[in-house]
Amino acid sequence: MLRHNHKRFLEVLSEYFEMHLFTLRTRRYAQAVIEHLDPEGRFFGDRLVSREEIPDGDKFEVMKKAFPDGHEHVVAVDDSKEIWHDMPNLVLIRSFDFFQDPRFVLVGGPARCFPCRRDDYLIGTAHQLIHVHRKFFDYHDKDERKSTAELFVKIMRDLEVIERAAAMFRELVQDEDQFWSLIFKQLKDNVV
């Protein structure tokens, strides 16, 4: 089972970013995953780096070699920060578990497995990344001399404040569908 909204996430972000897949899994496994995520090759093309090409499990070093003229302009999206060596341009996302309680997969068997509730996390992450992209080019259009890492840290701090406000707002709005429709309306009016 793929994460909810994964296709929309990839479609939207492909308009703003060139996407690559870096993984510590085998190439064969990674190709199978890409076949599910991107069967037409629209989003990733042949931009796949697997553990065979990643010495010592160091994605950050490989990424710097893959982008020698501007690795600092790269944004990494991952559910684990250990292998990125404190890369400032890392968007850490919550991992996705298909089952409500992963222990049931191991001990309970199919009778006790319940799919997780709808996960709209990728939608919020996509909007964060679009915001980062736009702010980055706003700064460069103004010819301001800030490093990408400095800019990224500032933007992510601003987004954390927005997320906390959204969490408080979510508590006030009991209906989750109503909450997301209000958020999307605001984002559409202000971002698109």
PDB file of C-alpha atoms in Angstrom:
ATOM      1  CA  MET A   1       0.000   0.000   0.000  1.00  0.00           C
ATOM      2  CA  LEU A   2       1.345   3.383  -0.980  1.00  0.00           C
ATOM      3  CA  ARG A   3       0.896   6.448   1.186  1.00  0.00           C
ATOM      4  CA  HIS A   4      -2.265   8.477   0.587  1.00  0.00           C
ATOM      5  CA  ASN A   5      -1.838  11.328  -1.906  1.00  0.00           C
ATOM      6  CA  HIS A   6       1.565  10.100  -3.105  1.00  0.00           C
ATOM      7  CA  LYS A   7       0.657  10.588  -6.762  1.00  0.00           C
ATOM      8  CA  ARG A   8      -0.622  14.134  -6.257  1.00  0.00           C
ATOM      9  CA  PHE A   9       2.502  14.885  -4.175  1.00  0.00           C
ATOM     10  CA  LEU A  10       4.765  13.778  -7.026  1.00  0.00           C
ATOM     11  CA  GLU A  11       2.683  15.525  -9.703  1.00  0.00           C
ATOM     12  CA  VAL A  12       2.671  18.856  -7.903  1.00  0.00           C
ATOM     13  CA  LEU A  13       6.336  18.803  -6.889  1.00  0.00           C
ATOM     14  CA  SER A  14       7.524  17.749 -10.342  1.00  0.00           C
ATOM     15  CA  GLU A  15       6.404  21.203 -11.504  1.00  0.00           C
ATOM     16  CA  TYR A  16       8.924  22.800  -9.127  1.00  0.00           C
ATOM     17  CA  PHE A  17      11.728  20.289  -8.560  1.00  0.00           C
ATOM     18  CA  GLU A  18      13.821  17.739 -10.420  1.00  0.00           C
ATOM     19  CA  MET A  19      13.319  14.624  -8.324  1.00  0.00           C
ATOM     20  CA  HIS A  20      15.874  11.911  -7.609  1.00  0.00           C
ATOM     21  CA  LEU A  21      15.544   8.810  -5.448  1.00  0.00           C
ATOM     22  CA  PHE A  22      18.418   8.035  -3.074  1.00  0.00           C
ATOM     23  CA  THR A  23      17.959   4.833  -1.087  1.00  0.00           C
ATOM     24  CA  LEU A  24      19.968   2.447   1.051  1.00  0.00           C
ATOM     25  CA  ARG A  25      17.984  -0.441  -0.439  1.00  0.00           C
ATOM     26  CA  THR A  26      19.205  -2.578  -3.330  1.00  0.00           C
ATOM     27  CA  ARG A  27      18.821  -1.280  -6.879  1.00  0.00           C
ATOM     28  CA  ARG A  28      16.391  -4.099  -7.650  1.00  0.00           C
ATOM     29  CA  TYR A  29      14.172  -3.157  -4.709  1.00  0.00           C
ATOM     30  CA  ALA A  30      14.384   0.556  -5.558  1.00  0.00           C
ATOM     31  CA  GLN A  31      13.412  -0.103  -9.185  1.00  0.00           C
ATOM     32  CA  ALA A  32      10.375  -2.078  -8.001  1.00  0.00           C
ATOM     33  CA  VAL A  33       9.364   0.835  -5.757  1.00  0.00           C
ATOM     34  CA  ILE A  34       9.796   3.343  -8.587  1.00  0.00           C
ATOM     35  CA  GLU A  35       7.724   1.106 -10.842  1.00  0.00           C
ATOM     36  CA  HIS A  36       4.835   1.538  -8.380  1.00  0.00           C
ATOM     37  CA  LEU A  37       5.429   5.221  -7.672  1.00  0.00           C
ATOM     38  CA  ASP A  38       6.235   6.327 -11.202  1.00  0.00           C
ATOM     39  CA  PRO A  39       5.307   3.665 -13.787  1.00  0.00           C
ATOM     40  CA  GLU A  40       5.573   6.099 -16.739  1.00  0.00           C
ATOM     41  CA  GLY A  41       8.908   7.537 -15.572  1.00  0.00           C
ATOM     42  CA  ARG A  42       7.487  11.065 -15.468  1.00  0.00           C
ATOM     43  CA  PHE A  43       8.797  12.037 -12.038  1.00  0.00           C
ATOM     44  CA  PHE A  44      12.124  10.268 -11.497  1.00  0.00           C
ATOM     45  CA  GLY A  45      13.191   9.144 -14.967  1.00  0.00           C
ATOM     46  CA  ASP A  46      16.439   7.248 -14.450  1.00  0.00           C
ATOM     47  CA  ARG A  47      17.512   9.373 -11.465  1.00  0.00           C
ATOM     48  CA  LEU A  48      17.951   6.551  -8.975  1.00  0.00           C
ATOM     49  CA  VAL A  49      20.869   5.980  -6.608  1.00  0.00           C
ATOM     50  CA  SER A  50      20.821   2.746  -4.607  1.00  0.00           C
ATOM     51  CA  ARG A  51      23.036   1.327  -1.889  1.00  0.00           C
ATOM     52  CA  GLU A  52      25.405  -0.144  -4.468  1.00  0.00           C
ATOM     53  CA  GLU A  53      26.365   3.450  -5.357  1.00  0.00           C
ATOM     54  CA  ILE A  54      26.366   4.751  -1.761  1.00  0.00           C
ATOM     55  CA  PRO A  55      29.625   3.903   0.013  1.00  0.00           C
ATOM     56  CA  ASP A  56      29.320   3.534   3.776  1.00  0.00           C
ATOM     57  CA  GLY A  57      25.609   4.423   3.661  1.00  0.00           C
ATOM     58  CA  ASP A  58      26.440   8.124   3.339  1.00  0.00           C
ATOM     59  CA  LYS A  59      23.671   9.647   1.199  1.00  0.00           C
ATOM     60  CA  PHE A  60      24.942  13.151   1.849  1.00  0.00           C
ATOM     61  CA  GLU A  61      28.377  12.461   0.323  1.00  0.00           C
ATOM     62  CA  VAL A  62      26.817  10.826  -2.741  1.00  0.00           C
ATOM     63  CA  MET A  63      24.372  13.695  -3.106  1.00  0.00           C
ATOM     64  CA  LYS A  64      27.257  16.202  -3.051  1.00  0.00           C
ATOM     65  CA  LYS A  65      28.930  14.253  -5.873  1.00  0.00           C
ATOM     66  CA  ALA A  66      25.672  14.044  -7.840  1.00  0.00           C
ATOM     67  CA  PHE A  67      25.276  17.842  -7.642  1.00  0.00           C
ATOM     68  CA  PRO A  68      28.857  19.185  -7.718  1.00  0.00           C
ATOM     69  CA  ASP A  69      27.803  22.674  -8.816  1.00  0.00           C
ATOM     70  CA  GLY A  70      25.212  23.218  -6.146  1.00  0.00           C
ATOM     71  CA  HIS A  71      24.474  20.435  -3.724  1.00  0.00           C
ATOM     72  CA  GLU A  72      23.483  23.140  -1.238  1.00  0.00           C
ATOM     73  CA  HIS A  73      20.496  23.902  -3.482  1.00  0.00           C
ATOM     74  CA  VAL A  74      19.168  20.378  -3.003  1.00  0.00           C
ATOM     75  CA  VAL A  75      16.282  19.663  -0.653  1.00  0.00           C
ATOM     76  CA  ALA A  76      16.222  16.148   0.776  1.00  0.00           C
ATOM     77  CA  VAL A  77      12.919  14.655   1.944  1.00  0.00           C
ATOM     78  CA  ASP A  78      13.298  11.646   4.221  1.00  0.00           C
ATOM     79  CA  ASP A  79      11.804  10.003   7.296  1.00  0.00           C
ATOM     80  CA  SER A  80      15.244   9.516   8.850  1.00  0.00           C
ATOM     81  CA  LYS A  81      17.937  12.106   9.495  1.00  0.00           C
ATOM     82  CA  GLU A  82      20.784   9.828  10.596  1.00  0.00           C
ATOM     83  CA  ILE A  83      22.302   9.343   7.154  1.00  0.00           C
ATOM     84  CA  TRP A  84      22.146  12.998   6.120  1.00  0.00           C
ATOM     85  CA  HIS A  85      24.776  14.207   8.630  1.00  0.00           C
ATOM     86  CA  ASP A  86      22.828  17.231   9.878  1.00  0.00           C
ATOM     87  CA  MET A  87      22.144  18.490   6.368  1.00  0.00           C
ATOM     88  CA  PRO A  88      20.325  21.807   6.871  1.00  0.00           C
ATOM     89  CA  ASN A  89      18.221  21.321   3.711  1.00  0.00           C
ATOM     90  CA  LEU A  90      16.500  18.193   5.037  1.00  0.00           C
ATOM     91  CA  VAL A  91      12.725  18.066   5.309  1.00  0.00           C
ATOM     92  CA  LEU A  92      12.078  15.368   7.871  1.00  0.00           C
ATOM     93  CA  ILE A  93       8.713  13.731   7.310  1.00  0.00           C
ATOM     94  CA  ARG A  94       6.726  11.406   9.529  1.00  0.00           C
ATOM     95  CA  SER A  95       7.100   7.785   8.483  1.00  0.00           C
ATOM     96  CA  PHE A  96       4.047   6.031   7.107  1.00  0.00           C
ATOM     97  CA  ASP A  97       2.687   2.778   8.491  1.00  0.00           C
ATOM     98  CA  PHE A  98      -0.064   1.140   6.484  1.00  0.00           C
ATOM     99  CA  PHE A  99      -1.406  -0.639   9.555  1.00  0.00           C
ATOM    100  CA  GLN A 100      -2.706   1.180  12.626  1.00  0.00           C
ATOM    101  CA  ASP A 101      -0.442  -0.904  14.835  1.00  0.00           C
ATOM    102  CA  PRO A 102       2.580  -2.469  13.097  1.00  0.00           C
ATOM    103  CA  ARG A 103       2.802  -5.155  15.822  1.00  0.00           C
ATOM    104  CA  PHE A 104      -0.314  -6.792  14.371  1.00  0.00           C
ATOM    105  CA  VAL A 105       1.555  -7.578  11.182  1.00  0.00           C
ATOM    106  CA  LEU A 106       4.069  -9.604  13.173  1.00  0.00           C
ATOM    107  CA  VAL A 107       1.917 -11.251  15.835  1.00  0.00           C
ATOM    108  CA  GLY A 108      -1.748 -10.902  15.017  1.00  0.00           C
ATOM    109  CA  GLY A 109      -2.068 -12.059  11.456  1.00  0.00           C
ATOM    110  CA  PRO A 110      -4.591 -10.721   8.945  1.00  0.00           C
ATOM    111  CA  ALA A 111      -7.627 -10.974  11.233  1.00  0.00           C
ATOM    112  CA  ARG A 112      -6.219  -8.249  13.509  1.00  0.00           C
ATOM    113  CA  CYS A 113      -4.813  -5.925  10.841  1.00  0.00           C
ATOM    114  CA  PHE A 114      -6.657  -2.683  10.299  1.00  0.00           C
ATOM    115  CA  PRO A 115      -5.557  -0.140   7.709  1.00  0.00           C
ATOM    116  CA  CYS A 116      -4.523   3.216   9.147  1.00  0.00           C
ATOM    117  CA  ARG A 117      -6.832   6.178   8.884  1.00  0.00           C
ATOM    118  CA  ARG A 118      -6.394   8.525   5.968  1.00  0.00           C
ATOM    119  CA  ASP A 119      -2.990  10.222   5.998  1.00  0.00           C
ATOM    120  CA  ASP A 120      -2.870  13.665   4.350  1.00  0.00           C
ATOM    121  CA  TYR A 121       0.658  14.395   5.527  1.00  0.00           C
ATOM    122  CA  LEU A 122       2.128  14.556   2.013  1.00  0.00           C
ATOM    123  CA  ILE A 123      -0.237  17.366   1.042  1.00  0.00           C
ATOM    124  CA  GLY A 124       1.096  19.568   3.825  1.00  0.00           C
ATOM    125  CA  THR A 125       4.671  18.598   2.970  1.00  0.00           C
ATOM    126  CA  ALA A 126       4.102  19.514  -0.692  1.00  0.00           C
ATOM    127  CA  HIS A 127       2.878  22.955   0.314  1.00  0.00           C
ATOM    128  CA  GLN A 128       5.930  23.401   2.570  1.00  0.00           C
ATOM    129  CA  LEU A 129       8.263  22.522  -0.278  1.00  0.00           C
ATOM    130  CA  ILE A 130       6.496  24.843  -2.721  1.00  0.00           C
ATOM    131  CA  HIS A 131       6.761  27.616  -0.141  1.00  0.00           C
ATOM    132  CA  VAL A 132      10.492  26.929   0.250  1.00  0.00           C
ATOM    133  CA  HIS A 133      10.923  26.953  -3.545  1.00  0.00           C
ATOM    134  CA  ARG A 134       9.126  30.261  -3.970  1.00  0.00           C
ATOM    135  CA  LYS A 135      10.945  31.932  -1.089  1.00  0.00           C
ATOM    136  CA  PHE A 136      14.255  30.717  -2.459  1.00  0.00           C
ATOM    137  CA  PHE A 137      13.593  32.347  -5.828  1.00  0.00           C
ATOM    138  CA  ASP A 138      12.154  35.480  -4.194  1.00  0.00           C
ATOM    139  CA  TYR A 139      15.475  35.966  -2.400  1.00  0.00           C
ATOM    140  CA  HIS A 140      17.496  35.308  -5.535  1.00  0.00           C
ATOM    141  CA  ASP A 141      15.305  37.625  -7.615  1.00  0.00           C
ATOM    142  CA  LYS A 142      16.060  40.357  -5.060  1.00  0.00           C
ATOM    143  CA  ASP A 143      19.755  39.450  -5.374  1.00  0.00           C
ATOM    144  CA  GLU A 144      20.058  39.003  -1.615  1.00  0.00           C
ATOM    145  CA  ARG A 145      23.259  37.285  -0.560  1.00  0.00           C
ATOM    146  CA  LYS A 146      22.105  34.484   1.708  1.00  0.00           C
ATOM    147  CA  SER A 147      23.305  30.942   1.566  1.00  0.00           C
ATOM    148  CA  THR A 148      20.685  28.403   0.653  1.00  0.00           C
ATOM    149  CA  ALA A 149      21.199  26.666   3.997  1.00  0.00           C
ATOM    150  CA  GLU A 150      20.572  29.918   5.936  1.00  0.00           C
ATOM    151  CA  LEU A 151      17.509  30.641   3.862  1.00  0.00           C
ATOM    152  CA  PHE A 152      16.189  27.103   4.256  1.00  0.00           C
ATOM    153  CA  VAL A 153      16.562  27.172   8.051  1.00  0.00           C
ATOM    154  CA  LYS A 154      14.719  30.517   8.242  1.00  0.00           C
ATOM    155  CA  ILE A 155      11.880  29.332   6.018  1.00  0.00           C
ATOM    156  CA  MET A 156      11.500  26.077   7.954  1.00  0.00           C
ATOM    157  CA  ARG A 157      11.328  28.003  11.258  1.00  0.00           C
ATOM    158  CA  ASP A 158       8.585  30.197   9.793  1.00  0.00           C
ATOM    159  CA  LEU A 159       6.721  27.093   8.639  1.00  0.00           C
ATOM    160  CA  GLU A 160       6.974  25.527  12.111  1.00  0.00           C
ATOM    161  CA  VAL A 161       5.195  28.570  13.540  1.00  0.00           C
ATOM    162  CA  ILE A 162       2.500  28.221  10.882  1.00  0.00           C
ATOM    163  CA  GLU A 163       2.129  24.497  11.625  1.00  0.00           C
ATOM    164  CA  ARG A 164       1.685  25.152  15.350  1.00  0.00           C
ATOM    165  CA  ALA A 165      -1.017  27.705  14.561  1.00  0.00           C
ATOM    166  CA  ALA A 166      -2.668  25.207  12.207  1.00  0.00           C
ATOM    167  CA  ALA A 167      -2.598  22.545  14.941  1.00  0.00           C
ATOM    168  CA  MET A 168      -4.372  24.919  17.338  1.00  0.00           C
ATOM    169  CA  PHE A 169      -6.880  25.789  14.610  1.00  0.00           C
ATOM    170  CA  ARG A 170      -7.446  22.081  13.904  1.00  0.00           C
ATOM    171  CA  GLU A 171      -8.458  21.583  17.538  1.00  0.00           C
ATOM    172  CA  LEU A 172     -11.107  24.273  17.107  1.00  0.00           C
ATOM    173  CA  VAL A 173     -12.483  22.728  13.912  1.00  0.00           C
ATOM    174  CA  GLN A 174     -13.876  19.325  14.810  1.00  0.00           C
ATOM    175  CA  ASP A 175     -14.588  18.112  11.276  1.00  0.00           C
ATOM    176  CA  GLU A 176     -11.301  17.102   9.597  1.00  0.00           C
ATOM    177  CA  ASP A 177     -12.746  17.530   6.080  1.00  0.00           C
ATOM    178  CA  GLN A 178     -13.812  21.071   6.956  1.00  0.00           C
ATOM    179  CA  PHE A 179     -10.332  21.763   8.332  1.00  0.00           C
ATOM    180  CA  TRP A 180      -8.586  20.607   5.146  1.00  0.00           C
ATOM    181  CA  SER A 181     -10.990  22.478   2.881  1.00  0.00           C
ATOM    182  CA  LEU A 182     -10.253  25.705   4.802  1.00  0.00           C
ATOM    183  CA  ILE A 183      -6.501  25.060   4.624  1.00  0.00           C
ATOM    184  CA  PHE A 184      -6.611  24.297   0.882  1.00  0.00           C
ATOM    185  CA  LYS A 185      -8.651  27.423   0.211  1.00  0.00           C
ATOM    186  CA  GLN A 186      -6.060  29.533   2.056  1.00  0.00           C
ATOM    187  CA  LEU A 187      -3.177  27.832   0.285  1.00  0.00           C
ATOM    188  CA  LYS A 188      -4.835  28.151  -3.116  1.00  0.00           C
ATOM    189  CA  ASP A 189      -5.521  31.837  -2.547  1.00  0.00           C
ATOM    190  CA  ASN A 190      -2.009  32.550  -1.256  1.00  0.00           C
ATOM    191  CA  VAL A 191       0.306  30.086  -2.992  1.00  0.00           C
ATOM    192  CA  VAL A 192      -1.056  29.249  -6.415  1.00  0.00           C
TER     193      VAL A 192
END
